[in-house]
mmCIF file of C-alpha atoms and ligand atoms in Angstrom:
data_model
loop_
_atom_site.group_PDB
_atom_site.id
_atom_site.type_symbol
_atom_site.label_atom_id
_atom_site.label_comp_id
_atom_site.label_asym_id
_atom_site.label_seq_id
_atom_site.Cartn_x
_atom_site.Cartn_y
_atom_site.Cartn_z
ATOM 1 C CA UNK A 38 125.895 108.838 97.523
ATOM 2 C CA UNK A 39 124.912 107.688 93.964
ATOM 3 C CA UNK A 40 122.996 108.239 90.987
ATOM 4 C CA UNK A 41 119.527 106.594 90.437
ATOM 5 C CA UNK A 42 117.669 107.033 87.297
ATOM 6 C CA UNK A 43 113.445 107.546 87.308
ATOM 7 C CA UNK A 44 112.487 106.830 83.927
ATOM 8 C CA UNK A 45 113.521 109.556 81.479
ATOM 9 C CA UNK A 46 113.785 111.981 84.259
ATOM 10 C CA UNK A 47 117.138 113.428 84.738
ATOM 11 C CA UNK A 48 119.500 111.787 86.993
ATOM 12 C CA UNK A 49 118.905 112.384 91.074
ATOM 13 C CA UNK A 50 121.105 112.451 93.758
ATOM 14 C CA UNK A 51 119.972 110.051 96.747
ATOM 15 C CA UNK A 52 121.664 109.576 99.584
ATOM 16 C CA UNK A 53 121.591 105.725 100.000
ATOM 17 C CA UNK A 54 124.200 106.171 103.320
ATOM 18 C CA UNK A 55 121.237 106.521 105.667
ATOM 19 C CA UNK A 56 120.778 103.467 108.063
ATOM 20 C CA UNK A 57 117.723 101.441 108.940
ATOM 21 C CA UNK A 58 116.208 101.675 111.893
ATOM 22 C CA UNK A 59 112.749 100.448 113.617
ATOM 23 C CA UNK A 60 110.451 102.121 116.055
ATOM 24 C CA UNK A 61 106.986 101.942 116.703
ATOM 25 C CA UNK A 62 104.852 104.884 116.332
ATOM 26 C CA UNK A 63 102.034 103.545 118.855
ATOM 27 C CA UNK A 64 100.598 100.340 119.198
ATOM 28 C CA UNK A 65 100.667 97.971 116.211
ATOM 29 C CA UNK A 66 102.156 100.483 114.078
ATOM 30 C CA UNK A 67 106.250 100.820 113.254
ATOM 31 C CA UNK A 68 108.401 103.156 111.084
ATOM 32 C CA UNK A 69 110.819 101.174 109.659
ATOM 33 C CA UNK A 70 113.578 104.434 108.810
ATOM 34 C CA UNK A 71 115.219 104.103 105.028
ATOM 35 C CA UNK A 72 114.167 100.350 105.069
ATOM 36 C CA UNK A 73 113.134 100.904 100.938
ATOM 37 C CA UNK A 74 116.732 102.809 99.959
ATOM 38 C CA UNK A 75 118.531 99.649 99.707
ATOM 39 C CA UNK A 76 116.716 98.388 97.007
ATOM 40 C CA UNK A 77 115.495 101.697 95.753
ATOM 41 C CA UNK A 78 117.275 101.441 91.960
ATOM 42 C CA UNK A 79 114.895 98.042 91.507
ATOM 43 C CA UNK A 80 112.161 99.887 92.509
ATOM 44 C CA UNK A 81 111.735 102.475 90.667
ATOM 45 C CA UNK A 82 113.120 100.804 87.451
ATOM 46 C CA UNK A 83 109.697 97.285 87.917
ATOM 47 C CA UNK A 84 108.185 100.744 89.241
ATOM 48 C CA UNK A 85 108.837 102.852 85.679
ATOM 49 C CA UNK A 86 108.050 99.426 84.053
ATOM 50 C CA UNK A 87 104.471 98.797 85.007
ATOM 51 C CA UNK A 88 103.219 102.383 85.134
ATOM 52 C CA UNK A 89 103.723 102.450 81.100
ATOM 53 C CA UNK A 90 101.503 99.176 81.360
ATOM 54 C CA UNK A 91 98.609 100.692 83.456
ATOM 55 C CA UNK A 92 99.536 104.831 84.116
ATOM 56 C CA UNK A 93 98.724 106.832 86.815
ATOM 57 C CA UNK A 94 95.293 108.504 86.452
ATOM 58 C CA UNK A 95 93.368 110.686 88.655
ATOM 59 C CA UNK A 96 89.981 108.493 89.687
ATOM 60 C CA UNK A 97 86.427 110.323 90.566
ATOM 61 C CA UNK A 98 84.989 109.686 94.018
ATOM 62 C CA UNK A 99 81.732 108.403 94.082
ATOM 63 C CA UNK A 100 81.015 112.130 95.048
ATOM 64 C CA UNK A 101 81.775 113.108 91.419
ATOM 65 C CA UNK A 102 85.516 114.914 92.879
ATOM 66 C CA UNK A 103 88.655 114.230 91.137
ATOM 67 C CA UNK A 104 90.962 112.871 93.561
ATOM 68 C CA UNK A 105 94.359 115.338 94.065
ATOM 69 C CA UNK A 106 96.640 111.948 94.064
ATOM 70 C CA UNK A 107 97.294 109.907 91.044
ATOM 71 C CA UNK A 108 96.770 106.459 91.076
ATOM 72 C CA UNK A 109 97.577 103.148 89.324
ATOM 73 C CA UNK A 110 98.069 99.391 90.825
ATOM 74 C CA UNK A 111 99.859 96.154 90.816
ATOM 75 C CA UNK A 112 99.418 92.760 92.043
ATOM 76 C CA UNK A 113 96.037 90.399 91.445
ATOM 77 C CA UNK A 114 93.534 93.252 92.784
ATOM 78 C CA UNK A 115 93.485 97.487 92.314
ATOM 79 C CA UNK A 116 91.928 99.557 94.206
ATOM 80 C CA UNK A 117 89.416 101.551 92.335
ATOM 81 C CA UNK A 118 87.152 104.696 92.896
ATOM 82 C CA UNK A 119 84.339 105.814 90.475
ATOM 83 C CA UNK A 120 81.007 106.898 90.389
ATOM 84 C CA UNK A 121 79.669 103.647 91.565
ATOM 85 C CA UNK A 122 81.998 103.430 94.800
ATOM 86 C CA UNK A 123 85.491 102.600 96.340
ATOM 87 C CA UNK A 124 86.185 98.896 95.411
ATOM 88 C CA UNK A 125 88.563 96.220 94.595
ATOM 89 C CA UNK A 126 89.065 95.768 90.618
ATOM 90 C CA UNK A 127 91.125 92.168 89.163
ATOM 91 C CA UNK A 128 91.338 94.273 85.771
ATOM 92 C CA UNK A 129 92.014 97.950 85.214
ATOM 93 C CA UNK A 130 89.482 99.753 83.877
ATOM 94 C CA UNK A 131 91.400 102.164 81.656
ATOM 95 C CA UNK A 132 92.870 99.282 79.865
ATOM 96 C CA UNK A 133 90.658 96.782 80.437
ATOM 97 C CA UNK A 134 93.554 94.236 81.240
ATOM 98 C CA UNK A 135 94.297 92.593 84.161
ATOM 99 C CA UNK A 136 96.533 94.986 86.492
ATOM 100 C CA UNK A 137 100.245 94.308 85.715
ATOM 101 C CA UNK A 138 101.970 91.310 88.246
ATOM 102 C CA UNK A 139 103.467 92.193 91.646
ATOM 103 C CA UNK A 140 107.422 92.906 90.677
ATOM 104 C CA UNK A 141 109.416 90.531 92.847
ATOM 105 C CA UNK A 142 110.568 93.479 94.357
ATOM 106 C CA UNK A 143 107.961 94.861 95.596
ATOM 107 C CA UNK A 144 106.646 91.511 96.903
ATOM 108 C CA UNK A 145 109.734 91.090 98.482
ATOM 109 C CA UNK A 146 109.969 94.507 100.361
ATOM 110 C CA UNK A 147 106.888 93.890 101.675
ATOM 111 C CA UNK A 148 107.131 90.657 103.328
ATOM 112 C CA UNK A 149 110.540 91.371 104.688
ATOM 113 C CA UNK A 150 109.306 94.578 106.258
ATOM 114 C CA UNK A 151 106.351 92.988 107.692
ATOM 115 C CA UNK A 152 107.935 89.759 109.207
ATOM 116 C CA UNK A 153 110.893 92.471 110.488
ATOM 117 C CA UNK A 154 108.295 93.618 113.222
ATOM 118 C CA UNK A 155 106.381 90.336 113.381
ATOM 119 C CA UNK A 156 103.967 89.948 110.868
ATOM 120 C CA UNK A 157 105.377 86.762 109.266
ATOM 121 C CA UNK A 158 102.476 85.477 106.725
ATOM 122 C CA UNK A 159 101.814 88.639 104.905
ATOM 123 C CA UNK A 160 100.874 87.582 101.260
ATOM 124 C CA UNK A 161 99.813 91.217 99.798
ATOM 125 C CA UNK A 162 97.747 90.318 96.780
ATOM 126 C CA UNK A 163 97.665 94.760 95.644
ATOM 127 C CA UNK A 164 99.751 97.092 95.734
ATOM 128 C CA UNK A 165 97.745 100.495 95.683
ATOM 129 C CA UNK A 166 100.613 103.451 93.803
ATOM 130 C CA UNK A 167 99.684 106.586 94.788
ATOM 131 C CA UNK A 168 101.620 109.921 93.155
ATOM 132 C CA UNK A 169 101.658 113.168 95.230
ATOM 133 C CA UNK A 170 102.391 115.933 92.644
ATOM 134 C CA UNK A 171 102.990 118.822 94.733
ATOM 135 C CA UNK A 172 99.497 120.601 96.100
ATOM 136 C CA UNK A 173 98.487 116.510 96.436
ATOM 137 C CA UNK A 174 96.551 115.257 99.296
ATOM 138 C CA UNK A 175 94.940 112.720 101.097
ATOM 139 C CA UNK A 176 92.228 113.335 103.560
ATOM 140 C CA UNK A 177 91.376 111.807 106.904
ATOM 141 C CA UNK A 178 90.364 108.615 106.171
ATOM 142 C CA UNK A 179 90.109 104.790 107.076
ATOM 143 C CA UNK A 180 90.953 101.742 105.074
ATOM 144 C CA UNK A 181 88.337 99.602 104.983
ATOM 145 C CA UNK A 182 87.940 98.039 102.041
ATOM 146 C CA UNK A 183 89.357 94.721 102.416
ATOM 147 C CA UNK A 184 88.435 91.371 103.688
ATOM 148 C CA UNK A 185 90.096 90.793 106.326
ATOM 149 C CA UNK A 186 91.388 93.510 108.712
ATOM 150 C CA UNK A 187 93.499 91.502 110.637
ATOM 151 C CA UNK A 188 95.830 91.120 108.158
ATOM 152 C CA UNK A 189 98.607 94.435 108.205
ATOM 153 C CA UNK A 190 99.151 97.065 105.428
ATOM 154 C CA UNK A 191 102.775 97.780 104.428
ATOM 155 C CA UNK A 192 103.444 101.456 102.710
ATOM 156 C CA UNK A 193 106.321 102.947 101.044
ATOM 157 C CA UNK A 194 107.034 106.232 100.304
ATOM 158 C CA UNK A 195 109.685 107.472 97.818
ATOM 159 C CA UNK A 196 110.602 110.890 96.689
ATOM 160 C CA UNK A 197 109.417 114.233 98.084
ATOM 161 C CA UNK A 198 108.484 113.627 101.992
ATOM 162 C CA UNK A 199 105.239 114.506 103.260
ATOM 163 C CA UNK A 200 103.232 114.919 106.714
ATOM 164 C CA UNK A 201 101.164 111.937 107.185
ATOM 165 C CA UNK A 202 98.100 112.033 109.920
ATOM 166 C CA UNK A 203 97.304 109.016 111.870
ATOM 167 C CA UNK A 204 94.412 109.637 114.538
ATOM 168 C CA UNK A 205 92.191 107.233 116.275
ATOM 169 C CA UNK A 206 89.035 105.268 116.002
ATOM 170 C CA UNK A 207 86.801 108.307 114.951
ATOM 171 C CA UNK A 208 87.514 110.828 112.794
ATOM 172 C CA UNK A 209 87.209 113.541 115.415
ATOM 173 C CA UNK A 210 89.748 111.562 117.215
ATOM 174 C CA UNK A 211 92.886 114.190 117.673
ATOM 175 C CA UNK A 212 95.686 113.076 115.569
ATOM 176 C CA UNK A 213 99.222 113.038 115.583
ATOM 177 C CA UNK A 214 102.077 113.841 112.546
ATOM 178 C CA UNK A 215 104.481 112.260 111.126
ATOM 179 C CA UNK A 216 107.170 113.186 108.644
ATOM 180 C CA UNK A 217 107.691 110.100 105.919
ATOM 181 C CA UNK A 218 110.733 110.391 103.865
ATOM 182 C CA UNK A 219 112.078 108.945 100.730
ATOM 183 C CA UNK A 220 112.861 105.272 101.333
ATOM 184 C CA UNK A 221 110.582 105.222 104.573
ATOM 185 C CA UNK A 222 108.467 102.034 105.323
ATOM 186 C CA UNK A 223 105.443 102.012 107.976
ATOM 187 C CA UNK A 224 103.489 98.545 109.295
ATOM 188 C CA UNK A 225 100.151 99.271 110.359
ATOM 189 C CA UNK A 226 98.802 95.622 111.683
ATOM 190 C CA UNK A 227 96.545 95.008 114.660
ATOM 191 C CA UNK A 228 94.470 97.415 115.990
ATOM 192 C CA UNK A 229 96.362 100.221 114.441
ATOM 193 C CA UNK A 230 94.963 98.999 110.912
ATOM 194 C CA UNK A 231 91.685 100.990 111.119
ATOM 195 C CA UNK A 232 93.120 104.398 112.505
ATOM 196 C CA UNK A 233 91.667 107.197 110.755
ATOM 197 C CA UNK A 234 95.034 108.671 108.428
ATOM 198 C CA UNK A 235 96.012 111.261 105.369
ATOM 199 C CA UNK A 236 98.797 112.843 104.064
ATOM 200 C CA UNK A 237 98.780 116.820 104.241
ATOM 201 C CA UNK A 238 99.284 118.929 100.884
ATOM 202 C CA UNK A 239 102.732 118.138 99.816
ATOM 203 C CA UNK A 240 105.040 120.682 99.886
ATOM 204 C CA UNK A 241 108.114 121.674 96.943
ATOM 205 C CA UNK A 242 111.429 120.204 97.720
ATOM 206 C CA UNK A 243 114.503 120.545 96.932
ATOM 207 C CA UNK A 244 117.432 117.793 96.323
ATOM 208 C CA UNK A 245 115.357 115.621 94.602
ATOM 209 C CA UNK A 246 114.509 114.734 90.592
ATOM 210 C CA UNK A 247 111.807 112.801 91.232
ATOM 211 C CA UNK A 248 109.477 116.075 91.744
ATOM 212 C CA UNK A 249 106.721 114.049 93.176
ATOM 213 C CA UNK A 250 105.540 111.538 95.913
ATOM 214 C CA UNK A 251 105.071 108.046 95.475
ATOM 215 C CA UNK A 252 103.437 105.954 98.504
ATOM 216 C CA UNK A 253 103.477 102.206 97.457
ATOM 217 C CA UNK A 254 100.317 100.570 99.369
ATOM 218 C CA UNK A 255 100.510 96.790 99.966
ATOM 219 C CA UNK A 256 97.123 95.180 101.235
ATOM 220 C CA UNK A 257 95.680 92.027 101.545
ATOM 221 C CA UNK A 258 92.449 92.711 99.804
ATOM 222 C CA UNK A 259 90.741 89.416 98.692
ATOM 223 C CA UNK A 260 90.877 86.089 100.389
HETATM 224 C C1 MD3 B 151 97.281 103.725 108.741
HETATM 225 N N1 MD3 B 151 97.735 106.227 101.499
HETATM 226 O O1 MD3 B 151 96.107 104.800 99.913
HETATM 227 S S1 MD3 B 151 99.919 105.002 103.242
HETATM 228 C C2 MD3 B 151 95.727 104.994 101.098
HETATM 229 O O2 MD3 B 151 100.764 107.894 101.841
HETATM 230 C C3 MD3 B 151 96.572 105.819 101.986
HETATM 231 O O3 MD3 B 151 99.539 107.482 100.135
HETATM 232 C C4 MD3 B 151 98.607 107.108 102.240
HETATM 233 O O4 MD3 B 151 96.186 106.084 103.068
HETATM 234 C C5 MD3 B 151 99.725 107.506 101.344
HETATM 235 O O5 MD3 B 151 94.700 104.512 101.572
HETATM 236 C C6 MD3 B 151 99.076 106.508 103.482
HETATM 237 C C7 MD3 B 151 100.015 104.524 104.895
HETATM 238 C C8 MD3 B 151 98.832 103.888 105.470
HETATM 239 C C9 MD3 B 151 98.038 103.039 104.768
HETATM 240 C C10 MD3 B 151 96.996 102.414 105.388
HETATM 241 C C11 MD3 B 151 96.738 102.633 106.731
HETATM 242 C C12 MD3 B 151 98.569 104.121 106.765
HETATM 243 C C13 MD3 B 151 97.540 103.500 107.416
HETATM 244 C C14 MD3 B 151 95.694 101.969 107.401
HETATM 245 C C15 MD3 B 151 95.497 102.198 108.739
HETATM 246 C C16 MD3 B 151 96.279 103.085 109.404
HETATM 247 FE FE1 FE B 152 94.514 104.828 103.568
#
């Protein structure tokens, strides 16, 4: 066990001891167990680095709702919700700058974790960062504002774990739960990519400082 640092927050114990593994959770789609802890210190310090360029913020949906989850990006494209609609944004609209680069890092942990269960020319060009405070949630929903769908999505969660829902084709589709931890990484590629999925309200936890959720979203959006 050591000590990782989140910003100002007080020092956290993590267990970094925990091994990867892979499995797949149904067709197209793998849990790749812990695969983020090894590099978790990086993270979170490019992480604590480009939120003070472009913060977390709660958007509005185009339903006039302010999303639960906080929400800032990276990389050449952010995802963006407002009154006029769910898009892809080059600059952010708080700051009216582009969105900060893709941390090496990041970039990195992405493409290895992809080409680990065979997606070997993943070039993410966002990276969607979501914050769970506790109460936060995402409902049922599918991604499908990108280009190209055949290209995968890479998430990473850190800090408190949460249930996440993965269903089928149609949102009546039955779903199924899984429990993502801190340092867990899931591939969704293939047909997988447009399952129907949310996160259930996250819950308090204990043995952790960093007192929130963070799911790190990596998509090919543009071309
Ligand atoms: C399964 N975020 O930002 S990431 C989202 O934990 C989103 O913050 C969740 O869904 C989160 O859109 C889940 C995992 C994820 C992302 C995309 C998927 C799972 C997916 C696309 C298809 C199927
Ligand atoms: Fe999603």
């Amino acid at each position: 066990m050591r000590f990782v640092g989140f910003g100002k927050e007080k020092l956290m114990d993590l267990f970094t001891d925990q091994q990867p593994t892979v499995q797949q959770i149904v067709k197209d789609a793998y849990l790749l167990k812990s695969f983020a802890l090894r590099n978790q210190t990086q993270l979170l310090a490019d992480l604590t680095q480009l939120l003070e360029a472009s913060p977390l913020r709660n958007m509005v949906t185009p339903g006039g709702f302010s999303m639960s989850v906080a929400m800032s990006n990276c990389g050449e494209l952010g995802w963006v919700s407002d009154r006029k609609g769910y898009r892809y944004a080059t600059h952010d609209p708080l700051t009216d700058k582009p969105w900060p680069a893709m941390p090496n890092s990041f970039r990195t942990l992405a493409q290895q974790s992809a080409s680990a269960v065979g997606y070997e020319n993943f070039h993410p060009d966002a990276c969607l960062i979501n914050q769970y405070k506790v109460g936060a949630r995402m409902s049922l929903h599918q991604d499908k504002n990108e280009l190209d769908f055949n290209q995968p999505i890479v998430s990473v969660s850190l800090g408190l774990p949460a249930i996440f829902q993965f269903g089928g084709f149609e949102r009546a589709d039955k779903t199924v739960s899984l429990l993502l931890e801190h340092g867990d990484v899931v591939v969704w590629g293939g047909e997988s990519r447009l399952r129907f999925h949310g996160i259930l309200p996250v819950k308090a936890g204990q043995n952790t400082a960093l007192n929130c959720r963070i799911n790190l979203t990596f998509r090919r959006a543009g071309k």
